[in-house]
CSV table of C-alpha atoms in Angstrom, one decimal:
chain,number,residue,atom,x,y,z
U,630,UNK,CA,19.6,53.8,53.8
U,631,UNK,CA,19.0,57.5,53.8
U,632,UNK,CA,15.8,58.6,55.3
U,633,UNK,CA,13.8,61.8,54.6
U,634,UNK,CA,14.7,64.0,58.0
U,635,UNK,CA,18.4,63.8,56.6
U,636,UNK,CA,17.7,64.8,52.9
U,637,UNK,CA,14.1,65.4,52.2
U,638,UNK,CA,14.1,62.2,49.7
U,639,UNK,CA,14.3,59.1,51.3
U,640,UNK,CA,15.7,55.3,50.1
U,641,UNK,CA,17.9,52.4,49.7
U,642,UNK,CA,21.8,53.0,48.8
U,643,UNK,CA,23.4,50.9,46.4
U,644,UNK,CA,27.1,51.8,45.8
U,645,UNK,CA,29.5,49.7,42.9
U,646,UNK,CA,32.3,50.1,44.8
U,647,UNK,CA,32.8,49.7,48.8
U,648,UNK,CA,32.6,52.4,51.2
U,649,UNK,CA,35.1,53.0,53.6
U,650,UNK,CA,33.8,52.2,56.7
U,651,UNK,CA,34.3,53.1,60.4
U,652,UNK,CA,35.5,50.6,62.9
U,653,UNK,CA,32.4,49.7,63.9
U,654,UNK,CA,31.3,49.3,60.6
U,655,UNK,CA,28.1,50.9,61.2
U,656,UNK,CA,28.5,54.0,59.0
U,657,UNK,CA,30.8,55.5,57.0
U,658,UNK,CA,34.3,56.9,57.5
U,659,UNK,CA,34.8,60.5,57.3
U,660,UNK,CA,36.6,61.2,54.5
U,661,UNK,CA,35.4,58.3,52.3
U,662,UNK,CA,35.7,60.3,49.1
U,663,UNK,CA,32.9,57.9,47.0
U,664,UNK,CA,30.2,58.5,50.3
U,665,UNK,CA,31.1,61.5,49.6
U,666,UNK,CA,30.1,62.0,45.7
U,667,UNK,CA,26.6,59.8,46.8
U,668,UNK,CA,25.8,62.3,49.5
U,669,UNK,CA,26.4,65.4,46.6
U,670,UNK,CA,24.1,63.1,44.4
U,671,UNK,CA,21.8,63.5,47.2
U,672,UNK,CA,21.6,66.6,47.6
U,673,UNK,CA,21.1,67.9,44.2
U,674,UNK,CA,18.5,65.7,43.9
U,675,UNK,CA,16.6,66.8,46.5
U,676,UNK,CA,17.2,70.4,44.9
U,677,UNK,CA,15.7,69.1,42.1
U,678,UNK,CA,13.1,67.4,43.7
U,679,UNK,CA,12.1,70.7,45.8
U,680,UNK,CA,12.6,73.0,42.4
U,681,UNK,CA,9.6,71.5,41.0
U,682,UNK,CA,7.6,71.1,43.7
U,683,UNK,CA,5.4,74.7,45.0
U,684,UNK,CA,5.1,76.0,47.9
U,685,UNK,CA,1.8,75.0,49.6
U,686,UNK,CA,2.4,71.1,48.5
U,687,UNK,CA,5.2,70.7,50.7
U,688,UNK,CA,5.0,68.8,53.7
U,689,UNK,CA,6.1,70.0,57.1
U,690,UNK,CA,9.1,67.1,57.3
U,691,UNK,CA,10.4,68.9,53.8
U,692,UNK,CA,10.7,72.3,55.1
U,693,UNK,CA,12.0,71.8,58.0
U,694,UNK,CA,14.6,70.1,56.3
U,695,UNK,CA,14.9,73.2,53.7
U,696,UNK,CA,15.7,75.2,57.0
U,697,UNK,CA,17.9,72.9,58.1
U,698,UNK,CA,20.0,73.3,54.8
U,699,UNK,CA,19.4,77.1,54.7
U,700,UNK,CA,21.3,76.9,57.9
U,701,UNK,CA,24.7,75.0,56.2
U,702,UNK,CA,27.2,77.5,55.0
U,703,UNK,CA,25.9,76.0,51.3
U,704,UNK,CA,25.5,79.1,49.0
U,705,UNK,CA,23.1,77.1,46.8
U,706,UNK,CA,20.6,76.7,49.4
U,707,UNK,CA,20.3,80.9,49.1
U,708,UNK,CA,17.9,80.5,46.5
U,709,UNK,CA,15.0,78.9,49.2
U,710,UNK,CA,15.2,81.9,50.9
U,711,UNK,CA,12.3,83.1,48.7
U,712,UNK,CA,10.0,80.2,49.5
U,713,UNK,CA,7.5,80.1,51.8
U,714,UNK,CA,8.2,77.7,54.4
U,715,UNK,CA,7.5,79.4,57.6
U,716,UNK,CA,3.9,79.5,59.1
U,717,UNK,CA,2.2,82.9,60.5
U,718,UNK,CA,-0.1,83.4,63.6
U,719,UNK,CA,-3.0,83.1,60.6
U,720,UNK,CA,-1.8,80.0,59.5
U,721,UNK,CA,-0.4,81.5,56.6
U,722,UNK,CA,3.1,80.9,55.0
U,723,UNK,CA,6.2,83.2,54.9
U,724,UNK,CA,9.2,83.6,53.5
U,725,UNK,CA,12.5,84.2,55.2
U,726,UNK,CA,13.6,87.3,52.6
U,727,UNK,CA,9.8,88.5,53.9
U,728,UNK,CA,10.9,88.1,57.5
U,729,UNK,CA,14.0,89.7,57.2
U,730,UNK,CA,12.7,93.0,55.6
U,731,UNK,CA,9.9,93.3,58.3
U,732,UNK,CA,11.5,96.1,61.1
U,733,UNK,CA,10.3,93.6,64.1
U,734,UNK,CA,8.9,89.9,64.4
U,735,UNK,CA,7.1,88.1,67.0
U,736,UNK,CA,7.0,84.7,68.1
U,737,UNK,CA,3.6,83.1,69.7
U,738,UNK,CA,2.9,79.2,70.2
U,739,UNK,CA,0.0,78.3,68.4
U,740,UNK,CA,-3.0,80.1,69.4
U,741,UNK,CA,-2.7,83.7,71.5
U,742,UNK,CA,-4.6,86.2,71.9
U,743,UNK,CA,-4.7,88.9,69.1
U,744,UNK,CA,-1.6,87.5,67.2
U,745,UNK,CA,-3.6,86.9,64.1
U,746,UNK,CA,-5.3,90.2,63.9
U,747,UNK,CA,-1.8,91.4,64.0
U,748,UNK,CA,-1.1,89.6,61.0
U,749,UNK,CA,-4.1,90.8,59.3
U,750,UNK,CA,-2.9,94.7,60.3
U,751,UNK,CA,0.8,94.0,58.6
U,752,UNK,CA,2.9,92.8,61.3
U,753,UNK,CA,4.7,89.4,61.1
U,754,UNK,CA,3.9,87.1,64.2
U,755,UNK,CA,5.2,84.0,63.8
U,756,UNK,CA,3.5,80.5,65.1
U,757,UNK,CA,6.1,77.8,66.4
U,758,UNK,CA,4.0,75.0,66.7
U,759,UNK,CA,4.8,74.8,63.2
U,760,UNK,CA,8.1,72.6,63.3
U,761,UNK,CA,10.0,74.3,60.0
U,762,UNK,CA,9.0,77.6,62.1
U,763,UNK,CA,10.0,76.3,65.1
U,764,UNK,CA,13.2,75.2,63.9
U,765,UNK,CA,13.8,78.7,62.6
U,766,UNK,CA,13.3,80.3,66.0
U,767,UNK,CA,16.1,78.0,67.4
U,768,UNK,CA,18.4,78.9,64.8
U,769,UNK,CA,17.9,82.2,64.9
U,770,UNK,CA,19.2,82.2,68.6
U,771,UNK,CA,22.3,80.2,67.7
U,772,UNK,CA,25.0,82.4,67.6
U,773,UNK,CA,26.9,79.9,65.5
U,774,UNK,CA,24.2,80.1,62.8
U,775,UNK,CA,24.4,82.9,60.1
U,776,UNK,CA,20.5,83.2,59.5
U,777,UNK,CA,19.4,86.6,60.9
U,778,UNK,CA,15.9,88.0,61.5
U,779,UNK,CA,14.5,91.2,63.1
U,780,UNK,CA,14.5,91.7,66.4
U,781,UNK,CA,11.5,90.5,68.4
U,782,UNK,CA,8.4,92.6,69.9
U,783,UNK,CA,5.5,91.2,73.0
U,784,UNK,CA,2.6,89.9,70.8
U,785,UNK,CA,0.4,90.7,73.9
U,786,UNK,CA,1.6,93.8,74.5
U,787,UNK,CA,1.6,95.0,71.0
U,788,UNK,CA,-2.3,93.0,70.7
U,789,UNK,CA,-2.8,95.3,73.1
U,790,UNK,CA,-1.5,98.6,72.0
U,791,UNK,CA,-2.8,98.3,68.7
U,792,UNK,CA,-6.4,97.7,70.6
U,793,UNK,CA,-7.1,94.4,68.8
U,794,UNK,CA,-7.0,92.4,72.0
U,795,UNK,CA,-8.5,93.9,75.0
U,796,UNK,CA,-8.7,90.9,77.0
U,797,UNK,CA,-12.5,88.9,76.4
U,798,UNK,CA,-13.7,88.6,72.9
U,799,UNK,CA,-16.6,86.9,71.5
U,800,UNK,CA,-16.3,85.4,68.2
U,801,UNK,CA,-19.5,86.7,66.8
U,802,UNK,CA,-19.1,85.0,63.4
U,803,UNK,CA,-18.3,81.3,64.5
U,804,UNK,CA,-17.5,80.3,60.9
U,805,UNK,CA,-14.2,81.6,61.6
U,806,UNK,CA,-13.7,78.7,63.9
U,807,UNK,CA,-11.3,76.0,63.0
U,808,UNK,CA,-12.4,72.6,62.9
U,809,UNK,CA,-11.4,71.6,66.4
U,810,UNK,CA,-13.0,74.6,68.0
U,811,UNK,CA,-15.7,74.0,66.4
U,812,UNK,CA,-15.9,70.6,68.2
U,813,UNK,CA,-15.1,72.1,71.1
U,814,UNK,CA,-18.0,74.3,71.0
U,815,UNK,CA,-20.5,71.9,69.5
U,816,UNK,CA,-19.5,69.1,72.4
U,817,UNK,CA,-20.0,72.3,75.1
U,818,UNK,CA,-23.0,73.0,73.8
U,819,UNK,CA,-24.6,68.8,74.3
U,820,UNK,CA,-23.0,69.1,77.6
U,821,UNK,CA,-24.7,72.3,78.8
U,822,UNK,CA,-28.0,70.6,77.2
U,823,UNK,CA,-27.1,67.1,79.5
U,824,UNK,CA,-25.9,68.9,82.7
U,825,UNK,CA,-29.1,71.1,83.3
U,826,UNK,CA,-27.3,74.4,82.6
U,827,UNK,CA,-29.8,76.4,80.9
U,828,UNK,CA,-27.2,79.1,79.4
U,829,UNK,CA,-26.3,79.7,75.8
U,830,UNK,CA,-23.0,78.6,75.2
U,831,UNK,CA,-20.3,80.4,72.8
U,832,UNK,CA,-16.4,80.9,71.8
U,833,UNK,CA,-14.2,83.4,72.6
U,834,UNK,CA,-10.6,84.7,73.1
U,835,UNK,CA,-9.3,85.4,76.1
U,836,UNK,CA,-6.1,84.6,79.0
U,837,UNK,CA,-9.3,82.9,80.8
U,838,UNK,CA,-10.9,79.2,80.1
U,839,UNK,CA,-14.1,80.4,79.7
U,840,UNK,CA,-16.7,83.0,81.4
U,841,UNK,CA,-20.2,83.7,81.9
U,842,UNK,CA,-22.4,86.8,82.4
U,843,UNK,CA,-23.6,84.5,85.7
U,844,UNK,CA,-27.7,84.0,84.0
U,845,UNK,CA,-27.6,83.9,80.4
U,846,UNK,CA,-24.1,82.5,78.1
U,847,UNK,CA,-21.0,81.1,79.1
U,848,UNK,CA,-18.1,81.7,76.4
U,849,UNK,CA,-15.5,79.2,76.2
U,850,UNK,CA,-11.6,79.5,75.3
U,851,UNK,CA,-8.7,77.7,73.3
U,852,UNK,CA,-7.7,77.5,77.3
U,853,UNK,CA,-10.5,75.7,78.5
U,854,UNK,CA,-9.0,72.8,77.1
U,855,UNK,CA,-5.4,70.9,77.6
U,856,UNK,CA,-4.9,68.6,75.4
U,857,UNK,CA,-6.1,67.5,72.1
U,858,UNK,CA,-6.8,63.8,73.5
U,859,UNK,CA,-10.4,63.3,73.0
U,860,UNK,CA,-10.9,61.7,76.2
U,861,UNK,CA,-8.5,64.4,77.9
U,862,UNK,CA,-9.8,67.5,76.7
U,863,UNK,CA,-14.0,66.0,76.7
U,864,UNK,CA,-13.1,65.8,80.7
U,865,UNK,CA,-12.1,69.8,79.9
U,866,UNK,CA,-15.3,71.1,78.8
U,867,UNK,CA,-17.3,68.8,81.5
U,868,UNK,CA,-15.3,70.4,84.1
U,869,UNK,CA,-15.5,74.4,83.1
U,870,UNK,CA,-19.1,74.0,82.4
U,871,UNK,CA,-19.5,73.4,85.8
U,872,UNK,CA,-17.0,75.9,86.8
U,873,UNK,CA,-19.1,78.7,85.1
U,874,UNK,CA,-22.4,77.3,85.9
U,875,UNK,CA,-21.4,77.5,89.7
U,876,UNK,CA,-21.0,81.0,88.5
U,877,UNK,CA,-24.1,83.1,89.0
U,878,UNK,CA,-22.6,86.6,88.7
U,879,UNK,CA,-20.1,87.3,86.2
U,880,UNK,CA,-16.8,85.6,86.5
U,881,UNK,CA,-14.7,87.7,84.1
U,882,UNK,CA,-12.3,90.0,85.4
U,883,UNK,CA,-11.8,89.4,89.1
U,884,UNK,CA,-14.8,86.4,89.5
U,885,UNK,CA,-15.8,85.6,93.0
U,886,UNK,CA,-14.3,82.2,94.3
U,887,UNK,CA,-15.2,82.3,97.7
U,888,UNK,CA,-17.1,79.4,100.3
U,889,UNK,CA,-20.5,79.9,98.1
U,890,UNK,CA,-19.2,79.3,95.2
U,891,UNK,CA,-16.6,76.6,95.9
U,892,UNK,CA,-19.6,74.8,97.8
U,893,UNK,CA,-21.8,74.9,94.6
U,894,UNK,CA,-18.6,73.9,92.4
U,895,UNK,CA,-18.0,71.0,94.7
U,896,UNK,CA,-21.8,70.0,94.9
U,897,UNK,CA,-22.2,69.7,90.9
U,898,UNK,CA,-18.9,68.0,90.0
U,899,UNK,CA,-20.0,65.3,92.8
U,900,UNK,CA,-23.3,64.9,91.8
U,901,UNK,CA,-24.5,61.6,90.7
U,902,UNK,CA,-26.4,62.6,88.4
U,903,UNK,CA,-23.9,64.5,86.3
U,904,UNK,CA,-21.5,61.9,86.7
U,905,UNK,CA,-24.0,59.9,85.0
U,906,UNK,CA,-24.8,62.3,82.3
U,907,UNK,CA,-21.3,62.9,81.5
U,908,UNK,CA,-20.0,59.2,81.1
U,909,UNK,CA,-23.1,58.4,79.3
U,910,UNK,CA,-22.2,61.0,76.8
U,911,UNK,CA,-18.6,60.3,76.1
U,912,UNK,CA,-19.6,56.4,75.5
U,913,UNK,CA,-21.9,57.5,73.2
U,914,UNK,CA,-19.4,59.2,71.5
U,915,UNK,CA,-17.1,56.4,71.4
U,916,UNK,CA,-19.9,54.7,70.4
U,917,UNK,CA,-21.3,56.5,67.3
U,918,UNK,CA,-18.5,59.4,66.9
U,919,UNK,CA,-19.0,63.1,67.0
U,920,UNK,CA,-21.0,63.4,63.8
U,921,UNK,CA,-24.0,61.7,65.0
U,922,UNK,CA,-24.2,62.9,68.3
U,923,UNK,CA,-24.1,66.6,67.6
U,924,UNK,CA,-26.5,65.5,64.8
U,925,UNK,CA,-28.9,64.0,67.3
U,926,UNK,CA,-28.9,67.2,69.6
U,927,UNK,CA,-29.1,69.4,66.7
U,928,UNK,CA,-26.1,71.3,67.8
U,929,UNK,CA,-23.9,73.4,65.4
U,930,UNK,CA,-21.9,76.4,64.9
């Protein structure tokens, strides 16, 4: 049985002849000549498989194996250099002949601040959440591996330098957000509407969760949540809406968090009635699923 994370292609062996076996008899020998000519077969016919096959339909598990072999001292695995298997800051693919002629490369973990505009102005920011790009990074610091890439600059400094990051941002055109953002945002938006707080509510980028002008919006982050768990990052939102409604000055910067506001933090996380509000909202999502309930507020982006 070969499975895909070895080869890319994945299926049942059937050999005419017997394989020299281990002791164990659990896998094969090293040195068994006719494993040997099966695991070539292999391999050229996931070649073949990935020749014919373009760049944007292959899946994550198939690149990251095409690293994998671009690692191996193989000469015919050269010729993937030109394909694009390695994901930018914009979500964007790469290729590792375009890395290597860039002069300097960073590395971010999904979303930070700025690293996309980078991308937008030329420079190559790299996102390793993306396994085949992750895998990359770790090669690239094995000194036992011959892959080579540029060497690396600060994404947040250079956000900075460049002025395309200049610590809070307000995404003014909220189309741009991605589909879980936009949740994000929409679910904020029901919760300010349930919880009494009478401020607009919007996305943004910055190091913060969220922040607030203290009377009119609060603008929420990638950071304001921790997880992608529905039930973990619902619990988020509920919890830095209160935050920056106990807020009534602004809280970016160096916000106040002294007796008055810990006292009103405390007094609207412990109130019944939001308690209420909140666990009546998140059953009836379970209940009738995000589509319907931002349909029945009438929330959108």
């Amino acid at each position: 049985m070969t499975t895909k994370r070895e080869y890319g292609i994945g299926g049942m062996i059937v050999s005419k002849g017997n394989l020299t076996l281990n002791f164990a008899r659990n896998e094969t020998q090293s040195g068994c000549e006719r494993w040997q000519r099966i695991n070539n077969a292999l391999e050229q016919a996931r070649d073949d498989l990935y020749a014919d096959v373009s760049d944007d339909r292959l899946t994550a598990e198939s690149r990251e194996v095409m690293v994998e072999a671009m690692a191996s001292e193989s000469e015919s695995d050269e010729q993937w250099a030109d394909r694009k298997l390695f994901q930018l800051a914009t979500e964007s693919r790469i290729s590792l002949e375009e890395i290597q002629s860039a002069p300097s490369i960073g590395w971010v973990d999904g979303a930070q601040k700025g690293a996309d505009k980078l991308v937008e102005r030329g420079y190559v920011v790299l996102d390793t959440s993306d396994a085949a790009t992750q895998r990359l990074h770790a090669l690239a610091s094995d000194e036992n591996i011959s892959i080579v890439v540029p060497e690396t600059f600060d994404v947040g400094e250079r956000a900075e330098s460049e002025g395309v990051w200049t610590g809070y941002h307000r995404i003014e055109d909220e189309s741009q957000l991605n589909a879980d953002q936009q949740r994000y945002l929409r679910f904020a938006r029901v919760l300010a509407r349930e919880l009494g707080i009478e401020r607009d509510v919007y996305y943004g980028e910055a190091s913060a969760d969220a922040w607030t002008d203290g009377r009119t919006h609060i603008v929420i982050t990638d950071s304001a949540v921790t997880s992608r768990q529905r039930a973990v990052w619902m619990h988020d939102l509920y919890l830095v809406m209160l935050h920056e409604a106990a807020h009534d000055t602004s809280s970016r910067d160096r916000p106040s968090h002294g007796h008055h506001f810990k006292s009103t933090f405390r007094s609207l996380v412990e109130d019944p009635g939001n308690r209420s509000s909140f666990a009546e909202l998140v059953q009836q999502v379970v209940d009738e699923g995000f589509g319907s309930v931002f349909e029945w507020y009438g929330v959108g982006c």
